[in-house]
Tab-separated table of C-alpha atoms in Angstrom:
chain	number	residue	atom	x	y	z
N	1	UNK	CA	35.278	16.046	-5.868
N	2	UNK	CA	37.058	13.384	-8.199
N	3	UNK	CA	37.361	16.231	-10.778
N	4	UNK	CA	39.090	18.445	-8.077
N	5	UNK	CA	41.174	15.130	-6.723
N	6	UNK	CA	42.161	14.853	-10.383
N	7	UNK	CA	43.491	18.239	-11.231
N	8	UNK	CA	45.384	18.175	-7.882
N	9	UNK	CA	47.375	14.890	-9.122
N	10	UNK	CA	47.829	17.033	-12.148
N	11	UNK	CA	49.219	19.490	-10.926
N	12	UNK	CA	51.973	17.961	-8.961
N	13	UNK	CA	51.807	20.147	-5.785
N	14	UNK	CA	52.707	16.980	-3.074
N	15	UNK	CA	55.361	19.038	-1.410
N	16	UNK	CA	52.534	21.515	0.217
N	17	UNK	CA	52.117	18.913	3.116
N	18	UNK	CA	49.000	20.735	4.545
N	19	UNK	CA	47.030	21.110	0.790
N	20	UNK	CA	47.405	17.481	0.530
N	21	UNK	CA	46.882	16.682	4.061
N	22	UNK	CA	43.155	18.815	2.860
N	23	UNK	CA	43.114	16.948	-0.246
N	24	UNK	CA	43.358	13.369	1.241
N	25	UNK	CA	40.504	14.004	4.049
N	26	UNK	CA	38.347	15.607	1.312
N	27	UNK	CA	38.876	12.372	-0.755
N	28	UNK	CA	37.580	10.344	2.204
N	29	UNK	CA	34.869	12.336	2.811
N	30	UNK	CA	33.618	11.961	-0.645
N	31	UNK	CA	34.036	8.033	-0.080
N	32	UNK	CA	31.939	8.372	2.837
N	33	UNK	CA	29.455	10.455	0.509
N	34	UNK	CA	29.185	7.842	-2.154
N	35	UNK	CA	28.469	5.093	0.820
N	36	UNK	CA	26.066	7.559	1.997
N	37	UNK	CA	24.285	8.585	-1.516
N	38	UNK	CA	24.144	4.737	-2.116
N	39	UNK	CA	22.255	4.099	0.833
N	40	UNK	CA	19.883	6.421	0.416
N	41	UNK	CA	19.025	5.072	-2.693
N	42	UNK	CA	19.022	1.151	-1.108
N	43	UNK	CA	16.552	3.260	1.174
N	44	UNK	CA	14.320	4.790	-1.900
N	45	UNK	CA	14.188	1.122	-3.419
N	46	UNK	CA	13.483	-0.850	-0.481
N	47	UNK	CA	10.222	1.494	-0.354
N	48	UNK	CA	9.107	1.224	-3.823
N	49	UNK	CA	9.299	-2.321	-3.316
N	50	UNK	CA	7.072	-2.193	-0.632
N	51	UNK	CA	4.805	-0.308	-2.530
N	52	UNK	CA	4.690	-2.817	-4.895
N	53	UNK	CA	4.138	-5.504	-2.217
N	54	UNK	CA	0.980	-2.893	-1.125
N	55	UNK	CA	-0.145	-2.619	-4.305
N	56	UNK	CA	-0.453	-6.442	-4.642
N	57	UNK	CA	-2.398	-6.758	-1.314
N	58	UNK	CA	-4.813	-4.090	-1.987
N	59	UNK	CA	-5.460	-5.473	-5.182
N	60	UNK	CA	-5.939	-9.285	-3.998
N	61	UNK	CA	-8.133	-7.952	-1.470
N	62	UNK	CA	-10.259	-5.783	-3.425
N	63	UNK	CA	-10.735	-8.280	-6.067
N	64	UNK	CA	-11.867	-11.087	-3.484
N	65	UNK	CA	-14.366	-8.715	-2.167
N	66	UNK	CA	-15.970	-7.813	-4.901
N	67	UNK	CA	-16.210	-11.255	-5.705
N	68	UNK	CA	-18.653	-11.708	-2.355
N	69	UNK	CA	-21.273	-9.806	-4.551
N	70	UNK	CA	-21.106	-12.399	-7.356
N	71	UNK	CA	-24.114	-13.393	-9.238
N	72	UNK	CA	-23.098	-16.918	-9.045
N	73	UNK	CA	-23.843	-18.346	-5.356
N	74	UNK	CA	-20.841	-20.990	-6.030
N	75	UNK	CA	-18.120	-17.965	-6.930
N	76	UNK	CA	-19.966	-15.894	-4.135
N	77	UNK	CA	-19.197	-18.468	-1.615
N	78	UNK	CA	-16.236	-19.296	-2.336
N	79	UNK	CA	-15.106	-15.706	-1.731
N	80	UNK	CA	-16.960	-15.564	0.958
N	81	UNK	CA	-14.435	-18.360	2.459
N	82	UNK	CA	-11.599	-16.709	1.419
N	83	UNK	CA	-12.483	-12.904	2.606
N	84	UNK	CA	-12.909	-15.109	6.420
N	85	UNK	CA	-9.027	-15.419	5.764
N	86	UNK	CA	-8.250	-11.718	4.430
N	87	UNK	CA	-10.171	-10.575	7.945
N	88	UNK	CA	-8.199	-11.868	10.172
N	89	UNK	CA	-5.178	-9.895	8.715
N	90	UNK	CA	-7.073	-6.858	6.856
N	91	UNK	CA	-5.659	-3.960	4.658
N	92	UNK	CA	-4.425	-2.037	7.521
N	93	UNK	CA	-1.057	-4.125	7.754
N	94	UNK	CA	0.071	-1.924	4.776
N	95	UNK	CA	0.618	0.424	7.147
N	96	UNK	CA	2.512	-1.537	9.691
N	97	UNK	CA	6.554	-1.936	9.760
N	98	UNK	CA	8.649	-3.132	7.301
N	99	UNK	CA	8.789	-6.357	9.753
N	100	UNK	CA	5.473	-6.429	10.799
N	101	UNK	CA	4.123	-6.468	7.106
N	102	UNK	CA	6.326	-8.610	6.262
N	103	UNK	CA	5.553	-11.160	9.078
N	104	UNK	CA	1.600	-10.825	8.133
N	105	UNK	CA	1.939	-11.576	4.671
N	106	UNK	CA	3.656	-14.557	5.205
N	107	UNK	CA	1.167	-16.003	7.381
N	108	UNK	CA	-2.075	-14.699	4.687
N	109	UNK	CA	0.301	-16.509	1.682
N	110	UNK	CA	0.777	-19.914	3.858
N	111	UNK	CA	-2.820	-19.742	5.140
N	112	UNK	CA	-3.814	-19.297	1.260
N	113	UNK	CA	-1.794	-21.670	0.744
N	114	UNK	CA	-3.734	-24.667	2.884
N	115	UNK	CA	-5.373	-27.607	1.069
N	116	UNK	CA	-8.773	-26.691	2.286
N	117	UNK	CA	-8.535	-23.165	0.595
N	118	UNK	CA	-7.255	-24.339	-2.922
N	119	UNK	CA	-11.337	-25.008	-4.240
N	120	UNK	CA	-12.177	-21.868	-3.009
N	121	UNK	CA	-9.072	-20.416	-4.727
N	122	UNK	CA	-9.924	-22.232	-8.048
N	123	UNK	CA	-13.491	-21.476	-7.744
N	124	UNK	CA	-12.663	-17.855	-7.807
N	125	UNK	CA	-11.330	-17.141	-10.934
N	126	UNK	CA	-8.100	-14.608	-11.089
N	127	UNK	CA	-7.498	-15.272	-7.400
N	128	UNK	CA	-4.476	-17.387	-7.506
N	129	UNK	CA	-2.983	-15.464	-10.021
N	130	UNK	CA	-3.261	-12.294	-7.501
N	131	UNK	CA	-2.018	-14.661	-5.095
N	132	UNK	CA	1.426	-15.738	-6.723
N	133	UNK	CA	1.973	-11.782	-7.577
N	134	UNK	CA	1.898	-10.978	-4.030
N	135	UNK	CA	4.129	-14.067	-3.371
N	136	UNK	CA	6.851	-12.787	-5.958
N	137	UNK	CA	5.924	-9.155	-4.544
N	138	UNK	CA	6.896	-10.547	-1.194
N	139	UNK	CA	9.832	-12.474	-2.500
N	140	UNK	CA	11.295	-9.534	-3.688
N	141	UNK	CA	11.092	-7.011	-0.921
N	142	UNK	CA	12.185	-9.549	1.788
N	143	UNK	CA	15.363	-10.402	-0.948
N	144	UNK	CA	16.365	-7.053	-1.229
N	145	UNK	CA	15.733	-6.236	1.949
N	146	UNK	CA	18.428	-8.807	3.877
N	147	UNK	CA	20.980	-7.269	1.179
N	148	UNK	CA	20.180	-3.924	2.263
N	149	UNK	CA	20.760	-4.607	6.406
N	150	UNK	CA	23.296	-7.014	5.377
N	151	UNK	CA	25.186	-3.587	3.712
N	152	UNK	CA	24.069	-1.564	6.448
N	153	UNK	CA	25.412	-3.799	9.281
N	154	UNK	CA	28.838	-3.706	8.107
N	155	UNK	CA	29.023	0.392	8.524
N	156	UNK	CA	29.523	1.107	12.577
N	157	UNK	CA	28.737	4.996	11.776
N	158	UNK	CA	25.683	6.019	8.871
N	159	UNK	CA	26.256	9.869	8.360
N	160	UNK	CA	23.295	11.472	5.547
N	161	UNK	CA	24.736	12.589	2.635
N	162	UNK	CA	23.910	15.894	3.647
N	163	UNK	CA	26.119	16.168	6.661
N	164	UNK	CA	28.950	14.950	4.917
N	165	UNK	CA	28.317	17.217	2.071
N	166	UNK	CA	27.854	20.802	4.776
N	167	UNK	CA	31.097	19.216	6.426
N	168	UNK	CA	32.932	18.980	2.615
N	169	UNK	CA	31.656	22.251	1.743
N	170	UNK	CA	33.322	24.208	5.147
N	171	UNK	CA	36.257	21.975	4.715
N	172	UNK	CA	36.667	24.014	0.788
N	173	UNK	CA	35.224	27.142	1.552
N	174	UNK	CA	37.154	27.888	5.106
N	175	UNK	CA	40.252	25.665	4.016
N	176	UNK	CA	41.250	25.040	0.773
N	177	UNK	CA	40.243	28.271	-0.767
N	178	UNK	CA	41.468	30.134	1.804
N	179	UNK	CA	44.942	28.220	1.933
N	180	UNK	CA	44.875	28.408	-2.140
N	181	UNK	CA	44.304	32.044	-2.448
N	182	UNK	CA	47.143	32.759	0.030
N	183	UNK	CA	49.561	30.278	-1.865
N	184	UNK	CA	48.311	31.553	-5.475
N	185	UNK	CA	49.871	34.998	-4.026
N	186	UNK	CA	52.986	33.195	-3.125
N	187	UNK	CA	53.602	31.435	-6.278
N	188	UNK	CA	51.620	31.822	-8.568
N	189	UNK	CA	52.991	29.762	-11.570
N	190	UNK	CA	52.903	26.745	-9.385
N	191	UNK	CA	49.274	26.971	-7.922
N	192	UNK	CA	47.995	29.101	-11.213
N	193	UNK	CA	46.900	25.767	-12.907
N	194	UNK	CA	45.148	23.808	-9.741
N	195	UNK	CA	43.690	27.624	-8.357
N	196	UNK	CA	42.043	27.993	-11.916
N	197	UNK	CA	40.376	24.434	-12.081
N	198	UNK	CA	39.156	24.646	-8.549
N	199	UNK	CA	37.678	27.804	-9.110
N	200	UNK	CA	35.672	26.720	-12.175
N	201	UNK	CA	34.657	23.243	-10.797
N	202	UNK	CA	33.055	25.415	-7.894
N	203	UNK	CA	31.787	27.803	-10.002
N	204	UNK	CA	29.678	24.806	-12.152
N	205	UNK	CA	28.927	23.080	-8.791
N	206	UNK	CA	27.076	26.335	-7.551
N	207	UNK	CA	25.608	26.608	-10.994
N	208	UNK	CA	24.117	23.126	-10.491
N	209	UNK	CA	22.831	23.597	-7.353
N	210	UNK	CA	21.036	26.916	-8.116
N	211	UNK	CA	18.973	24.939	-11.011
N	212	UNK	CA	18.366	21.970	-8.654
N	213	UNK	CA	16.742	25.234	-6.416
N	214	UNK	CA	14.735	26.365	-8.986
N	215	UNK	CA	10.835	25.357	-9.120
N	216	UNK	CA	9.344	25.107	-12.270
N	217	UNK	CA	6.438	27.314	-12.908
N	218	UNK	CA	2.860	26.513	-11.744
N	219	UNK	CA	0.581	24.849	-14.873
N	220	UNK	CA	-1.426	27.495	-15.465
C-alpha cells in the first residue's frame, strides 16, 4: 500500500474527488494494518517469553529432583527440603494463564527466597544459579508484558490483520480497479501512469502471496 499511496501522489490526480476519497481510506486501513501486524507480533513475543520462563521452571525443577537421588545424604537432603517447596506449586502451572503463572512463580521465587531455604540452596550446588535464571526469566515476561496491555489498552477496537487485509483487498478489487479501468478509458494520458503502477504492484503482491502458498517438498 505505501508503494500504491506513493505513485498516486505522483501522479497528481487530486481533482478525481472519489479516487482520492478511495485512496485516503485505503491509507488508513493500512495504518490500522501496521497496528494490527505489530500486535501480533507483541503477541508472538510475549509467548516466546513465556516459553523461556517454562523452560527455566522445568529445568529448576528437574535438576532439584534429580538431586533427591544424590549419593551424598547432605546434598540429598537438602533437595529433599527444597522439592517440599517445588510441590506445593508443581510443573503443571506452566500450563496455567499468563496471570496465573505469573502469580505462582512469584510466590516459588519469594518462598526460595526465605532465610531458612538459603543452606539448602547452597548445599545444592547449581540451584541458585537456576534460581536467579528463572527470576530474570520472570523479570522479563512480566516487563514486557505491562508494555504490551499498556499498548493494547490504548486501542478501543483490535481488528486481525487479516480482516483488515480481506476488507483492503475488496476495497481494490471492487473499487479502485473498477473506478481506474473506467477512468483509464476516459483519459487515458492522465490515469496511464497511476493505472500501470497499480497494476504491477498487484501483479507482484499476488506473486508474493502465491510463494507464501507454496509448501516445500516433503524430505524424502
Amino acid at each position: 500500500m505505501t508503494r500504491m499511496t506513493k505513485a498516486y501522489n505522483n501522479a497528481n490526480l487530486t481533482t478525481d474527488s472519489y479516487l482520492d476519497e478511495l485512496m485516503t481510506g485505503l491509507s488508513a486501513e493500512n495504518n490500522l494494518l501496521t497496528k494490527a501486524v505489530d500486535r501480533s507480533k507483541a503477541e508472538s513475543q510475549l509467548e516466546e517469553k513465556d516459553d523461556v520462563r517454562d523452560d527455566k521452571i522445568r529445568s529448576l525443577f528437574q535438576f532439584v529432583k534429580g538431586q533427591t537421588v544424590h549419593p551424598d545424604p547432605a546434598i540429598r537432603a537438602a533437595a529433599e527440603t527444597l522439592m517440599v517447596v517445588f510441590d506445593k506449586y508443581g510443573l503443571s502451572m506452566v500450563d496455567d494463564s499468563y496471570g496465573t503463572e505469573t502469580t505462582l512463580v512469584k510466590s516459588l521465587l519469594d518462598e526460595l527466597g526465605e532465610d531458612s531455604l538459603q543452606a539448602s540452596i547452597t548445599a545444592v550446588a547449581g540451584t541458585a544459579e537456576l534460581i536467579a535464571q528463572l527470576q530474570a526469566a520472570q523479570d522479563d515476561f512480566e516487563d514486557f508484558r505491562v508494555e504490551y496491555q499498556t499498548e493494547k489498552g490504548k486501542e478501543k477496537k483490535l481488528e486481525s490483520a487479516t480482516t483488515i487485509k480481506k476488507r483492503m483487498v475488496v476495497t481494490i478489487n471492487d473499487k479502485l480497479v473498477v473506478h481506474l479501468r473506467a477512468m483509464l478509458n476516459m483519459d487515458e494520458a492522465l490515469y496511464g501512469s497511476f493505472v500501470g503502477a497499480v497494476s504491477t504492484i498487484i501483479a507482484e503482491n499476488n506473486e508474493e502471496v502465491k510463494k507464501r502458498r507454496k509448501k516445500p517438498e516433503p524430505a524424502a
